[in-house]
Amino acid sequence: MTRNSTSVWTTKYLTKISAQLSDILAATYRLTIKSHLYHWNVVGPLFKPLHELTEEHYNALFAATDIIAERIRALGHLAPVRLGDAAAFAPKVSEVKNTSAIDMIEDLIADHSDAVKTMRKGRGNGRRCWRPRYRGYADGAPRLP
């Protein structure tokens, strides 16, 4: 079965799923950036455990962004290139400078909650898209069966 055949993989369906994955990618990238900034700027008695936790966190999130972007490409769409939007969700210097370790954790928890809500919006429609079977590479992007 190819993407052009009559199947559940219609252009409209793939576009919808790609858009939902793009929203998930943006939410995940937002968490990645914020976790990294907090990693660099945490202070106080919780420095060591929070520094280690945020490092593990941003590394895992960055790996997830790559997987999500590759899924978007596998659906035949370009991964979003709006990385300039990072300034909109990155914490301001004054916010980081005066933020306690506990406040940083609470902020990351809130952002995680928002990211999960974004992921749940696309749940169901795109389940099949999370594990596509790659068969070949025409233009460098994996194709769905």
XYZ file of C-alpha atoms in Angstrom:
145
model
C 0.000 0.000 0.000
C 1.415 3.422 -0.891
C 0.569 6.875 0.336
C -1.154 7.606 -2.969
C -3.456 4.612 -2.797
C -6.904 4.681 -1.263
C -6.198 4.120 2.402
C -6.333 5.768 5.782
C -3.194 7.651 4.780
C -4.981 10.396 2.862
C -3.266 13.739 2.344
C -5.792 15.407 4.646
C -5.160 12.830 7.370
C -1.372 13.106 7.092
C -1.563 16.905 7.172
C -3.744 16.808 10.294
C -1.444 14.403 12.099
C 1.630 16.386 11.064
C 0.063 19.560 12.469
C -0.714 17.809 15.750
C 2.818 16.434 15.937
C 4.152 19.937 15.233
C 2.235 21.232 18.266
C 3.687 18.407 20.351
C 7.139 19.200 19.017
C 6.763 22.861 20.000
C 5.625 21.942 23.524
C 8.505 19.487 23.915
C 11.033 21.978 22.592
C 9.682 24.612 24.992
C 10.338 22.243 27.892
C 13.804 21.435 26.552
C 14.842 25.088 26.404
C 13.396 25.965 29.791
C 14.972 22.905 31.448
C 18.348 23.809 29.987
C 18.106 27.426 31.145
C 17.149 26.342 34.643
C 19.987 23.808 34.613
C 22.476 26.610 34.012
C 20.976 28.986 36.551
C 19.811 26.996 39.557
C 21.331 28.083 42.879
C 20.986 27.247 46.544
C 20.963 24.110 48.654
C 19.152 22.115 45.951
C 21.757 23.015 43.325
C 23.370 19.599 42.848
C 20.243 17.398 42.661
C 18.320 19.919 40.570
C 21.289 20.555 38.299
C 21.584 16.807 37.656
C 17.825 16.358 37.284
C 17.454 19.157 34.743
C 20.436 17.858 32.761
C 18.838 14.431 32.499
C 15.542 16.118 31.688
C 16.748 18.320 28.834
C 18.778 15.483 27.295
C 15.741 13.188 27.262
C 13.526 15.946 25.906
C 16.004 16.820 23.167
C 16.087 13.177 22.083
C 12.278 13.209 22.011
C 12.209 16.318 19.791
C 14.328 14.504 17.240
C 11.993 11.506 17.210
C 8.911 13.715 16.854
C 10.468 15.753 14.031
C 11.427 12.534 12.227
C 7.830 11.299 12.524
C 6.646 14.520 10.887
C 9.126 13.957 8.053
C 7.999 10.333 7.763
C 4.497 11.661 7.124
C 5.836 13.641 4.172
C 5.856 17.073 5.809
C 8.652 19.377 6.858
C 9.402 19.649 10.535
C 8.570 23.136 11.798
C 11.286 25.716 11.279
C 9.943 28.335 13.671
C 12.778 28.077 16.157
C 12.805 31.876 16.381
C 9.699 31.450 18.521
C 11.959 30.189 21.314
C 12.349 33.761 22.587
C 8.616 33.861 23.256
C 8.667 30.986 25.747
C 12.150 31.245 27.212
C 12.149 32.738 30.706
C 13.413 36.313 30.997
C 16.723 36.987 32.766
C 14.921 38.643 35.678
C 12.653 35.613 36.063
C 15.576 33.184 36.253
C 17.754 35.405 38.430
C 15.138 35.692 41.151
C 13.669 32.196 40.895
C 14.215 29.648 43.627
C 14.920 26.011 42.852
C 11.430 25.084 44.093
C 9.854 27.711 41.825
C 11.829 26.344 38.877
C 10.531 22.835 39.545
C 6.954 24.097 39.904
C 7.308 25.972 36.618
C 8.624 22.872 34.835
C 5.767 20.788 36.273
C 3.249 23.322 34.942
C 4.890 23.243 31.500
C 4.865 19.434 31.550
C 1.158 19.521 32.296
C 0.603 21.842 29.328
C 2.698 19.574 27.090
C 0.693 16.509 28.132
C -2.555 18.347 27.331
C -1.188 19.134 23.873
C -0.246 15.484 23.363
C -3.653 14.276 24.457
C -5.388 16.501 21.891
C -3.858 14.430 19.102
C -4.274 11.106 20.858
C -6.279 8.553 18.961
C -6.077 10.038 15.494
C -2.363 9.648 15.211
C -1.552 6.491 17.115
C -0.600 4.674 13.954
C 1.846 7.445 13.079
C 4.077 6.977 16.098
C 5.571 3.737 14.806
C 5.649 3.939 11.045
C 7.345 1.133 9.181
C 10.055 2.607 7.017
C 10.367 1.079 3.576
C 12.573 3.455 1.658
C 13.942 6.897 1.280
C 13.121 8.851 -1.862
C 14.215 12.326 -0.822
C 15.834 11.409 2.461
C 12.506 11.235 4.302
C 11.215 7.839 5.369
C 7.955 6.793 3.740
C 4.995 5.110 5.330
C 3.795 1.768 3.988
